[in-house]
mmCIF file of C-alpha atoms in Angstrom:
data_model
loop_
_atom_site.group_PDB
_atom_site.id
_atom_site.type_symbol
_atom_site.label_atom_id
_atom_site.label_comp_id
_atom_site.label_asym_id
_atom_site.label_seq_id
_atom_site.Cartn_x
_atom_site.Cartn_y
_atom_site.Cartn_z
ATOM 1 C CA MET A 1 -39.553 -108.467 74.203
ATOM 2 C CA THR A 2 -42.300 -110.942 73.475
ATOM 3 C CA ALA A 3 -42.184 -113.726 70.918
ATOM 4 C CA ASP A 4 -44.656 -111.693 68.839
ATOM 5 C CA ASP A 5 -42.310 -108.673 68.910
ATOM 6 C CA TRP A 6 -39.585 -110.883 67.474
ATOM 7 C CA ALA A 7 -41.967 -112.324 64.871
ATOM 8 C CA ALA A 8 -43.081 -108.835 63.800
ATOM 9 C CA ALA A 9 -39.452 -107.715 63.489
ATOM 10 C CA ALA A 10 -38.677 -110.840 61.477
ATOM 11 C CA LEU A 11 -41.515 -109.993 59.074
ATOM 12 C CA ARG A 12 -40.157 -106.462 58.614
ATOM 13 C CA ALA A 13 -36.706 -107.905 57.899
ATOM 14 C CA LEU A 14 -38.212 -110.427 55.497
ATOM 15 C CA ALA A 15 -39.986 -107.606 53.657
ATOM 16 C CA GLU A 16 -36.722 -105.692 53.361
ATOM 17 C CA GLY A 17 -34.360 -108.503 52.422
ATOM 18 C CA GLY A 18 -36.062 -111.867 52.115
ATOM 19 C CA THR A 19 -35.492 -114.866 54.332
ATOM 20 C CA ARG A 20 -31.735 -114.199 54.499
ATOM 21 C CA ALA A 21 -32.433 -110.949 56.343
ATOM 22 C CA VAL A 22 -34.093 -112.846 59.192
ATOM 23 C CA ALA A 23 -30.951 -113.095 61.330
ATOM 24 C CA VAL A 24 -30.760 -113.035 65.111
ATOM 25 C CA GLU A 25 -28.045 -110.428 65.729
ATOM 26 C CA PRO A 26 -29.383 -107.711 63.388
ATOM 27 C CA LEU A 27 -32.916 -108.263 64.706
ATOM 28 C CA ALA A 28 -31.696 -108.031 68.294
ATOM 29 C CA ALA A 29 -29.970 -104.735 67.473
ATOM 30 C CA ARG A 30 -33.081 -103.420 65.743
ATOM 31 C CA LEU A 31 -35.215 -104.334 68.751
ATOM 32 C CA GLY A 32 -32.697 -103.087 71.300
ATOM 33 C CA ALA A 33 -32.663 -106.594 72.758
ATOM 34 C CA THR A 34 -30.072 -109.235 73.469
ATOM 35 C CA LYS A 35 -29.541 -112.574 71.800
ATOM 36 C CA GLY A 36 -30.538 -114.021 75.166
ATOM 37 C CA SER A 37 -34.007 -112.532 74.673
ATOM 38 C CA PHE A 38 -34.213 -114.311 71.345
ATOM 39 C CA TYR A 39 -33.197 -117.646 72.870
ATOM 40 C CA TRP A 40 -35.717 -117.178 75.663
ATOM 41 C CA HIS A 41 -38.478 -117.427 73.014
ATOM 42 C CA PHE A 42 -36.935 -119.461 70.183
ATOM 43 C CA ARG A 43 -34.516 -122.328 69.857
ATOM 44 C CA SER A 44 -33.414 -121.405 66.329
ATOM 45 C CA ARG A 45 -33.700 -118.940 63.490
ATOM 46 C CA ASP A 46 -36.005 -121.385 61.690
ATOM 47 C CA GLU A 47 -38.330 -121.392 64.692
ATOM 48 C CA LEU A 48 -38.437 -117.577 64.538
ATOM 49 C CA LEU A 49 -39.119 -117.676 60.804
ATOM 50 C CA ALA A 50 -41.949 -120.168 61.384
ATOM 51 C CA ALA A 51 -43.432 -117.866 64.058
ATOM 52 C CA ALA A 52 -43.186 -114.908 61.681
ATOM 53 C CA LEU A 53 -44.938 -116.880 58.933
ATOM 54 C CA ASP A 54 -47.685 -117.905 61.363
ATOM 55 C CA ARG A 55 -48.138 -114.259 62.336
ATOM 56 C CA TRP A 56 -48.337 -113.202 58.684
ATOM 57 C CA GLU A 57 -50.908 -115.897 57.928
ATOM 58 C CA ARG A 58 -53.037 -114.916 60.923
ATOM 59 C CA VAL A 59 -52.948 -111.147 60.322
ATOM 60 C CA GLU A 60 -52.997 -111.016 56.528
ATOM 61 C CA THR A 61 -55.469 -113.827 55.891
ATOM 62 C CA GLU A 62 -57.525 -114.949 58.868
ATOM 63 C CA GLU A 63 -58.025 -111.484 60.401
ATOM 64 C CA VAL A 64 -58.821 -110.016 56.980
ATOM 65 C CA ILE A 65 -61.443 -112.707 56.367
ATOM 66 C CA ARG A 66 -62.910 -112.186 59.832
ATOM 67 C CA THR A 67 -63.153 -108.429 59.184
ATOM 68 C CA VAL A 68 -64.817 -108.927 55.793
ATOM 69 C CA GLU A 69 -67.276 -111.491 57.145
ATOM 70 C CA ALA A 70 -68.927 -108.733 59.195
ATOM 71 C CA ARG A 71 -70.569 -107.487 55.969
ATOM 72 C CA PRO A 72 -74.150 -108.636 55.386
ATOM 73 C CA GLU A 73 -73.926 -110.267 51.962
ATOM 74 C CA PRO A 74 -71.414 -111.667 49.431
ATOM 75 C CA LEU A 75 -71.194 -108.639 47.128
ATOM 76 C CA ALA A 76 -70.562 -106.299 50.076
ATOM 77 C CA ARG A 77 -67.950 -108.737 51.404
ATOM 78 C CA LEU A 78 -66.230 -108.922 48.011
ATOM 79 C CA ARG A 79 -66.109 -105.121 47.762
ATOM 80 C CA ALA A 80 -64.828 -104.767 51.326
ATOM 81 C CA LEU A 81 -62.198 -107.430 50.695
ATOM 82 C CA LEU A 82 -60.918 -105.810 47.514
ATOM 83 C CA LEU A 83 -60.807 -102.342 49.040
ATOM 84 C CA LEU A 84 -58.990 -103.676 52.080
ATOM 85 C CA VAL A 85 -56.346 -105.732 50.291
ATOM 86 C CA LEU A 86 -55.794 -103.363 47.375
ATOM 87 C CA GLY A 87 -55.516 -100.454 49.797
ATOM 88 C CA ALA A 88 -53.069 -102.437 51.902
ATOM 89 C CA THR A 89 -50.779 -102.940 48.929
ATOM 90 C CA THR A 90 -50.275 -99.194 48.636
ATOM 91 C CA GLU A 91 -50.504 -98.107 52.268
ATOM 92 C CA ARG A 92 -48.726 -100.587 54.550
ATOM 93 C CA ALA A 93 -46.024 -103.207 54.822
ATOM 94 C CA GLY A 94 -48.298 -106.197 54.086
ATOM 95 C CA ASN A 95 -47.466 -105.759 50.412
ATOM 96 C CA ALA A 96 -43.716 -105.884 50.984
ATOM 97 C CA VAL A 97 -44.014 -109.010 53.121
ATOM 98 C CA GLU A 98 -46.282 -110.675 50.551
ATOM 99 C CA LEU A 99 -43.810 -109.955 47.770
ATOM 100 C CA GLY A 100 -40.867 -110.937 49.960
ATOM 101 C CA LEU A 101 -42.514 -114.278 50.571
ATOM 102 C CA GLN A 102 -43.354 -114.729 46.891
ATOM 103 C CA GLY A 103 -39.707 -114.049 46.081
ATOM 104 C CA ASN A 104 -38.674 -116.774 48.544
ATOM 105 C CA ALA A 105 -41.318 -119.303 47.505
ATOM 106 C CA GLY A 106 -38.728 -122.059 47.191
ATOM 107 C CA HIS A 107 -37.648 -121.830 50.829
ATOM 108 C CA PRO A 108 -38.670 -125.007 52.701
ATOM 109 C CA LEU A 109 -40.443 -123.068 55.472
ATOM 110 C CA VAL A 110 -42.048 -120.495 53.168
ATOM 111 C CA ALA A 111 -43.373 -122.803 50.424
ATOM 112 C CA PRO A 112 -45.957 -124.707 52.500
ATOM 113 C CA VAL A 113 -47.228 -121.510 54.138
ATOM 114 C CA LEU A 114 -47.627 -119.753 50.784
ATOM 115 C CA GLU A 115 -49.506 -122.748 49.425
ATOM 116 C CA ARG A 116 -51.770 -123.002 52.486
ATOM 117 C CA VAL A 117 -52.493 -119.247 52.479
ATOM 118 C CA SER A 118 -53.151 -119.183 48.736
ATOM 119 C CA ARG A 119 -55.518 -122.155 49.024
ATOM 120 C CA ARG A 120 -57.337 -120.526 51.954
ATOM 121 C CA ARG A 121 -57.694 -117.216 50.142
ATOM 122 C CA LEU A 122 -58.877 -118.890 46.939
ATOM 123 C CA ALA A 123 -61.372 -121.029 48.873
ATOM 124 C CA TYR A 124 -62.753 -117.917 50.550
ATOM 125 C CA LEU A 125 -63.066 -116.084 47.254
ATOM 126 C CA THR A 126 -64.709 -119.139 45.699
ATOM 127 C CA ALA A 127 -67.263 -119.158 48.533
ATOM 128 C CA LEU A 128 -68.007 -115.477 47.864
ATOM 129 C CA PHE A 129 -68.585 -116.116 44.155
ATOM 130 C CA THR A 130 -70.698 -119.179 44.931
ATOM 131 C CA GLY A 131 -72.719 -116.985 47.290
ATOM 132 C CA LEU A 132 -73.248 -114.621 44.371
ATOM 133 C CA GLY A 133 -74.888 -117.431 42.413
ATOM 134 C CA PHE A 134 -72.035 -118.689 40.253
ATOM 135 C CA PRO A 135 -71.717 -122.456 39.699
ATOM 136 C CA ALA A 136 -68.753 -124.038 41.516
ATOM 137 C CA ALA A 137 -66.390 -124.275 38.526
ATOM 138 C CA GLU A 138 -67.126 -120.700 37.458
ATOM 139 C CA ALA A 139 -66.719 -119.472 41.048
ATOM 140 C CA GLU A 140 -63.285 -121.124 41.170
ATOM 141 C CA ARG A 141 -62.203 -119.461 37.909
ATOM 142 C CA ARG A 142 -63.378 -116.062 39.091
ATOM 143 C CA SER A 143 -61.666 -116.488 42.457
ATOM 144 C CA LEU A 144 -58.385 -117.212 40.657
ATOM 145 C CA LEU A 145 -58.847 -114.108 38.514
ATOM 146 C CA ALA A 146 -59.542 -111.993 41.614
ATOM 147 C CA TYR A 147 -56.511 -113.370 43.452
ATOM 148 C CA THR A 148 -54.136 -112.861 40.543
ATOM 149 C CA ALA A 149 -55.483 -109.312 40.129
ATOM 150 C CA TYR A 150 -54.554 -108.704 43.772
ATOM 151 C CA LEU A 151 -51.050 -110.143 43.312
ATOM 152 C CA GLY A 152 -50.537 -108.106 40.137
ATOM 153 C CA HIS A 153 -51.724 -104.970 41.914
ATOM 154 C CA ALA A 154 -49.324 -105.708 44.781
ATOM 155 C CA GLN A 155 -46.428 -105.990 42.338
ATOM 156 C CA LEU A 156 -47.427 -102.768 40.563
ATOM 157 C CA ALA A 157 -47.732 -100.886 43.862
ATOM 158 C CA HIS A 158 -44.317 -102.195 44.902
ATOM 159 C CA ALA A 159 -42.436 -101.611 41.654
ATOM 160 C CA THR A 160 -44.097 -98.360 40.526
ATOM 161 C CA PRO A 161 -46.119 -96.975 43.450
ATOM 162 C CA ALA A 162 -47.026 -93.767 41.623
ATOM 163 C CA LEU A 163 -49.057 -95.834 39.137
ATOM 164 C CA ALA A 164 -51.168 -97.598 41.774
ATOM 165 C CA PRO A 165 -54.570 -96.003 42.381
ATOM 166 C CA ARG A 166 -55.196 -94.387 45.766
ATOM 167 C CA GLY A 167 -58.122 -92.804 47.601
ATOM 168 C CA GLU A 168 -61.156 -92.246 45.375
ATOM 169 C CA GLY A 169 -59.209 -93.669 42.437
ATOM 170 C CA LEU A 170 -58.743 -96.897 44.383
ATOM 171 C CA GLN A 171 -62.465 -97.097 45.133
ATOM 172 C CA ALA A 172 -63.315 -96.574 41.456
ATOM 173 C CA TYR A 173 -60.712 -99.165 40.451
ATOM 174 C CA ALA A 174 -62.054 -101.716 42.965
ATOM 175 C CA ASP A 175 -65.602 -101.119 41.719
ATOM 176 C CA GLU A 176 -64.473 -101.710 38.120
ATOM 177 C CA VAL A 177 -62.672 -104.910 39.128
ATOM 178 C CA ILE A 178 -65.839 -106.100 40.893
ATOM 179 C CA ARG A 179 -68.024 -105.265 37.884
ATOM 180 C CA THR A 180 -65.647 -107.272 35.696
ATOM 181 C CA LEU A 181 -65.524 -110.202 38.126
ATOM 182 C CA VAL A 182 -69.286 -110.495 38.609
ATOM 183 C CA ASP A 183 -70.438 -109.675 35.079
ATOM 184 C CA ARG A 184 -72.144 -112.606 33.378
ATOM 185 C CA GLY A 185 -71.688 -111.092 29.942
ATOM 186 C CA GLY A 186 -75.031 -109.348 29.870
ATOM 187 C CA GLY A 187 -74.169 -105.973 31.369
ATOM 188 C CA ASP A 188 -73.112 -104.364 34.593
ATOM 189 C CA ASP A 189 -75.563 -106.016 36.942
ATOM 190 C CA PRO A 190 -74.077 -108.409 39.498
ATOM 191 C CA PRO A 191 -75.569 -111.891 39.621
ATOM 192 C CA ALA A 192 -78.468 -112.617 41.937
ATOM 193 C CA ARG A 193 -77.601 -113.657 45.484
#
């Protein structure tokens, strides 16, 4: 087992039962490993939780941003971002981890990571809206609206998955969200780049 294997297992446990579910013995059993393997990589449960949070931040924020940045312009990046993260809320465990972390926002290891990730995501969204021609204050407001739409969608997909759009419905939903986010009040046209 590698340290990353343990961190990934800790994230799955966190998604299923919050920070309390990140416990050495059950994780060792799940991985088919010994407690000795755990102590080879980590000195404590808190160190494992910190590694899991680092992994989540890297995969669910930095790698997502890096993927989206491959698009040629801000509107294409915004669309790619929304399709990626909204699709992830209905199709993989990222949603459960996100909500598990939100539900444990008061934990002393979780709170600073959630704040840092939220700030990073909002700053990235703000840069996209600025790139679309919105003034800084307006770009910040729209980034907050986009981020809270994502979090609300994640909660909907978790609580009532049958109501969350999928496939072509997800694409149409994402396009409508984008039209709403970039509309300047004069129609459906996005702002100039």
